[in-house]
XYZ file of C-alpha atoms in Angstrom:
373
model
C 17.736 -5.340 29.290
C 20.246 -7.155 27.101
C 19.332 -8.034 23.536
C 18.096 -11.548 22.903
C 20.204 -13.929 20.887
C 18.406 -15.990 18.272
C 20.351 -18.786 16.612
C 19.492 -20.442 13.314
C 20.342 -24.143 13.355
C 20.482 -25.899 9.986
C 19.149 -29.147 11.405
C 18.788 -30.812 8.010
C 22.280 -29.729 6.886
C 20.907 -28.252 3.676
C 23.228 -26.590 1.182
C 20.501 -24.451 -0.339
C 22.132 -21.074 0.239
C 25.628 -22.267 -0.690
C 24.260 -23.496 -4.003
C 22.193 -20.389 -4.599
C 25.020 -17.998 -3.740
C 27.367 -19.833 -6.072
C 24.885 -19.513 -8.921
C 24.269 -15.817 -8.301
C 28.005 -15.135 -8.070
C 28.459 -16.965 -11.366
C 25.790 -14.778 -12.972
C 27.839 -11.653 -12.250
C 31.098 -13.299 -13.291
C 29.767 -14.759 -16.533
C 28.199 -11.457 -17.551
C 31.214 -9.454 -16.372
C 29.078 -6.981 -14.424
C 29.293 -5.484 -10.965
C 26.757 -6.261 -8.252
C 26.613 -2.553 -7.451
C 24.893 0.408 -9.120
C 25.182 0.921 -12.860
C 24.438 3.909 -15.094
C 20.696 3.249 -14.956
C 20.816 3.299 -11.174
C 22.708 6.591 -11.120
C 20.143 8.131 -13.475
C 17.300 6.784 -11.336
C 18.894 8.400 -8.281
C 18.871 11.722 -10.103
C 15.200 11.235 -11.023
C 14.157 10.483 -7.435
C 16.106 13.448 -6.092
C 14.348 15.660 -8.639
C 10.891 14.365 -7.702
C 11.546 15.519 -4.133
C 13.647 18.656 -4.524
C 12.299 20.251 -7.733
C 8.777 20.769 -6.276
C 10.413 22.175 -3.129
C 12.489 24.587 -5.230
C 9.390 25.664 -7.161
C 7.512 26.339 -3.936
C 10.386 28.419 -2.585
C 11.133 30.444 -5.742
C 7.917 30.780 -7.745
C 4.821 32.872 -7.144
C 2.381 30.010 -6.818
C -1.175 29.640 -5.610
C -1.817 27.684 -2.446
C -3.370 24.901 -4.529
C -0.258 24.638 -6.705
C 1.939 24.576 -3.601
C -0.173 21.798 -2.135
C 0.105 19.739 -5.330
C 3.882 20.201 -5.151
C 3.906 18.819 -1.598
C 2.021 15.720 -2.785
C 4.655 15.212 -5.470
C 7.313 15.657 -2.795
C 5.625 12.792 -0.939
C 6.192 10.593 -3.982
C 9.809 11.729 -4.009
C 10.191 11.099 -0.279
C 9.146 7.475 -0.728
C 11.208 7.157 -3.907
C 14.357 8.428 -2.180
C 13.869 5.917 0.590
C 13.187 2.931 -1.631
C 15.595 3.636 -4.483
C 18.614 5.411 -2.963
C 18.790 5.305 0.831
C 17.818 1.642 1.060
C 20.530 0.333 -1.254
C 23.172 2.691 0.132
C 22.624 1.733 3.760
C 22.927 -1.927 2.740
C 26.282 -1.060 1.106
C 24.731 -2.145 -2.181
C 24.951 1.181 -3.992
C 28.736 1.193 -4.400
C 31.819 -0.811 -3.493
C 33.055 2.428 -1.919
C 31.865 2.694 1.687
C 32.156 6.484 1.669
C 29.795 6.766 -1.306
C 27.357 4.437 0.429
C 27.500 6.548 3.577
C 26.891 9.775 1.662
C 23.972 8.334 -0.295
C 22.654 6.588 2.816
C 22.464 9.927 4.602
C 19.798 10.977 2.116
C 17.590 9.535 4.857
C 18.861 12.193 7.269
C 18.184 14.910 4.696
C 14.497 13.933 4.571
C 14.065 13.666 8.329
C 15.218 10.188 9.355
C 18.443 8.903 10.903
C 20.644 6.403 9.092
C 22.256 4.830 12.171
C 18.977 3.843 13.813
C 17.585 2.642 10.497
C 20.565 0.353 9.908
C 20.056 -1.255 13.326
C 16.309 -1.678 12.960
C 16.337 -2.755 9.335
C 19.667 -4.390 8.500
C 20.293 -6.080 11.849
C 16.892 -6.832 13.352
C 14.505 -7.033 10.411
C 16.835 -8.780 7.972
C 18.250 -11.248 10.479
C 15.094 -12.067 12.438
C 12.410 -11.564 9.810
C 8.863 -12.043 11.168
C 10.107 -13.195 14.591
C 8.046 -11.428 17.236
C 9.953 -9.228 19.704
C 12.993 -9.274 17.415
C 11.756 -7.908 14.094
C 10.690 -4.378 15.037
C 8.629 -4.075 11.853
C 5.991 -6.452 13.249
C 6.236 -5.672 16.970
C 3.206 -4.441 18.907
C 1.992 -1.227 17.261
C -0.583 -0.084 19.782
C -3.929 -1.042 18.293
C -2.386 -2.640 15.181
C -1.788 -6.398 15.162
C 0.635 -7.580 12.475
C 1.552 -11.017 13.840
C -0.392 -13.819 15.567
C 2.099 -13.652 18.460
C 1.087 -10.099 19.311
C -1.424 -9.492 22.112
C -4.991 -9.424 20.837
C -7.241 -6.431 21.509
C -10.930 -6.293 20.641
C -10.562 -3.022 18.754
C -8.374 -4.867 16.243
C -11.550 -6.238 14.688
C -11.622 -2.898 12.876
C -7.959 -2.660 11.983
C -8.597 -3.127 8.271
C -10.341 0.251 8.458
C -8.019 2.319 10.609
C -4.696 0.689 9.711
C -4.143 3.034 6.764
C -4.163 6.058 9.035
C -1.274 4.579 11.004
C 0.517 3.532 7.824
C 0.267 7.075 6.501
C 1.811 8.712 9.591
C 4.843 6.407 9.635
C 7.327 8.938 8.239
C 5.731 11.753 10.246
C 6.457 9.829 13.445
C 9.933 9.049 12.123
C 10.853 12.690 11.594
C 9.652 13.744 15.038
C 9.862 11.178 17.849
C 10.926 7.750 16.583
C 14.666 8.312 16.231
C 14.966 9.751 19.735
C 12.995 6.825 21.173
C 15.077 4.290 19.262
C 18.305 5.969 20.323
C 17.588 5.042 23.941
C 15.919 1.733 23.125
C 18.859 0.366 21.131
C 21.347 1.395 23.845
C 19.143 -0.153 26.527
C 18.800 -3.412 24.580
C 22.506 -3.636 23.867
C 22.445 -3.075 20.108
C 24.290 0.248 20.367
C 27.360 0.413 22.574
C 27.716 4.178 23.096
C 28.623 5.286 26.598
C 29.409 8.606 28.186
C 30.502 11.278 25.719
C 29.992 8.986 22.705
C 26.334 8.680 23.654
C 26.050 12.465 23.814
C 27.720 12.846 20.387
C 25.294 10.401 18.795
C 22.305 12.146 20.341
C 23.659 15.544 19.276
C 24.174 14.282 15.720
C 20.539 13.114 15.553
C 19.358 16.466 16.914
C 21.431 18.497 14.431
C 20.040 16.557 11.464
C 16.484 17.001 12.795
C 16.994 20.753 13.189
C 18.382 20.933 9.661
C 15.345 19.098 8.310
C 12.754 21.056 10.277
C 14.592 24.224 9.335
C 14.370 23.870 5.566
C 11.017 22.086 5.450
C 9.037 24.216 7.950
C 10.921 27.272 9.278
C 12.362 28.533 5.973
C 9.029 28.488 4.063
C 7.368 30.409 6.892
C 10.112 33.052 6.746
C 10.430 33.319 2.954
C 6.907 32.736 1.677
C 3.725 34.697 2.172
C 2.027 31.821 3.965
C 0.985 31.018 7.498
C 2.557 28.307 9.583
C -0.760 26.462 9.428
C -0.598 26.397 5.621
C 2.997 25.152 5.765
C 1.933 22.450 8.209
C -0.842 21.293 5.844
C 1.724 20.880 3.073
C 4.181 19.153 5.408
C 1.470 16.778 6.627
C 0.258 16.040 3.079
C 3.772 15.157 1.947
C 4.268 12.716 4.805
C 0.840 11.118 4.450
C 1.661 10.247 0.832
C 5.216 9.100 1.522
C 4.320 7.171 4.674
C 1.421 5.326 3.071
C 3.513 4.222 0.082
C 6.443 3.059 2.192
C 4.309 1.228 4.755
C 2.222 -0.660 2.225
C 5.280 -1.622 0.170
C 6.993 -3.302 3.119
C 3.825 -4.898 4.506
C 3.017 -6.592 1.198
C 6.345 -8.377 1.445
C 5.978 -9.897 4.922
C 2.501 -9.555 6.399
C 0.650 -11.748 3.902
C -1.233 -15.001 4.239
C 1.365 -17.602 3.297
C 4.281 -15.971 5.096
C 5.477 -17.724 8.249
C 5.869 -16.152 11.701
C 8.310 -18.618 13.304
C 8.837 -18.958 17.029
C 12.216 -19.785 18.580
C 12.373 -22.490 21.217
C 12.977 -21.505 24.877
C 16.738 -21.433 24.200
C 16.304 -19.021 21.314
C 16.852 -21.537 18.520
C 15.177 -21.552 15.124
C 15.667 -24.949 13.502
C 16.025 -23.849 9.933
C 18.683 -22.624 7.556
C 18.699 -18.831 7.665
C 18.194 -18.465 3.900
C 15.206 -20.815 3.932
C 13.802 -18.837 6.860
C 14.015 -15.719 4.676
C 12.028 -17.337 1.868
C 9.461 -18.681 4.334
C 8.821 -15.216 5.741
C 9.117 -13.004 2.660
C 7.048 -12.616 -0.496
C 7.697 -11.018 -3.869
C 4.987 -9.359 -5.940
C 4.405 -7.833 -9.382
C 7.811 -8.858 -10.716
C 6.713 -8.221 -14.315
C 5.379 -4.726 -13.672
C 8.118 -2.387 -14.910
C 6.734 0.752 -13.264
C 6.329 -0.857 -9.829
C 9.786 -2.422 -10.008
C 11.310 0.906 -11.038
C 9.626 3.165 -8.496
C 9.660 0.684 -5.596
C 13.425 0.271 -5.927
C 13.071 -3.470 -6.423
C 11.360 -3.905 -3.049
C 8.692 -5.939 -4.796
C 11.590 -8.428 -5.168
C 11.794 -8.507 -1.387
C 12.758 -12.184 -1.110
C 15.653 -11.606 -3.489
C 16.683 -8.563 -1.490
C 16.638 -10.454 1.809
C 18.911 -13.141 0.416
C 21.283 -10.701 -1.297
C 20.977 -7.329 0.479
C 24.375 -6.140 -0.754
C 23.358 -6.481 -4.403
C 21.939 -3.326 -5.988
C 18.239 -3.674 -6.751
C 18.654 -3.019 -10.492
C 19.942 -6.609 -10.756
C 17.007 -8.290 -8.992
C 14.939 -9.089 -12.117
C 17.817 -11.200 -13.464
C 18.491 -12.883 -10.118
C 14.859 -13.761 -9.346
C 14.621 -16.702 -11.823
C 17.829 -18.151 -10.349
C 16.343 -17.987 -6.841
C 13.010 -19.416 -7.966
C 14.611 -22.338 -9.814
C 17.006 -23.176 -6.969
C 14.166 -23.039 -4.432
C 12.167 -25.439 -6.599
C 15.084 -27.877 -6.790
C 15.475 -27.914 -3.004
C 11.753 -28.031 -2.256
C 11.835 -24.601 -0.617
C 8.748 -22.456 -0.976
C 9.088 -19.200 -2.864
C 6.205 -16.846 -2.126
C 5.038 -14.698 -5.005
C 1.952 -12.700 -6.042
C 1.551 -11.961 -9.742
C 0.187 -8.473 -9.142
C 0.315 -5.833 -6.461
C -3.461 -6.123 -6.203
C -3.143 -9.813 -5.266
C -0.506 -9.008 -2.651
C -2.637 -6.204 -1.223
C -5.705 -8.458 -1.038
C -3.661 -11.110 0.793
C -2.399 -8.494 3.241
C -5.913 -7.264 3.939
C -7.248 -10.795 4.451
C -4.478 -11.488 6.951
C -5.161 -8.227 8.811
C -8.804 -9.280 9.006
C -7.852 -12.697 10.411
C -5.465 -11.146 12.895
C -8.372 -9.022 14.117
C -10.295 -12.171 15.064
C -8.793 -13.771 18.139
C -10.691 -17.043 17.639
C -9.020 -17.794 14.290
C -6.469 -20.604 14.205
C -3.523 -19.860 11.946
C -2.551 -23.215 10.480
C 0.330 -21.730 8.498
C 1.910 -20.190 11.597
C 3.398 -23.469 12.701
C 6.122 -23.416 15.318
C 9.314 -24.172 13.391
C 11.430 -24.694 16.471
C 12.291 -28.258 17.468
């Protein structure tokens, strides 16, 4: 099956994004700073690497109790999420450095912790960023079995309880990623026409994914069993604990930015057209939260400035707090909505209310208006 083609048509001929981009470009020029990583970003990268690898090193080299080892795996879960949000994410958007090689090296931090950068770039950069909240295009909101994240998804009666069980599925996100997801996506993206590998090139890509998986499973599971005086069951408990922490943090962070009450879920017309400027579509489907919370902004890698990120994905996240007021003011001038929750608690409550509504098939979603035509 060939990939769909969705086209954004700026029916009203707005110059919103041209104006906004000019203002953001001027910010960097006037302040004589680069849009890429600075010294603070480099130091943060070191911190996130330490949160993941120092506990691992302690487990492997120190005579620790099982309880201490388990606590270390929980800390590794924090590091796993931190690596993804603060390093891998920027690098695979080519926002970490102007040097593509540096971006590729830093982006492969995803491979080191069990993922696969190539698949992620297709799912996230191409599909999610281009077709945000469009069902059957944005893989982040596609049918997730018994989870319903969009009003366009098929309703199932069990989804009445999804506010209860959804956190289990959120927490196993990275566990699924490190085991089956990349292999499934490898074939899916070739089938749908997003990846063009054929013949031997297809084999090389598959082999590359497999080698990285074996490397990851080797140091995270096999090596501890060989080196440490522990059983494979005890290693598995630590491995599972790490991923439950990392998966839950990553899942919730991204859901609070798109699956909230005032976010739109636009539908293309039968020809695949969305009648809106792409940049306005991004603001209609994306929400920021807790912009003034320093700790959240630091640890989440600026993903609480998700609307800013969607508009300027090749700008390093350390610059988002300065860009956000420019985006907000420009949106106000053009009458474009800018979704924002003051606190993470408000964003989480909005997400939970929407999940509850999505679990009730009889609910009419007035804010999910068809924007096509």
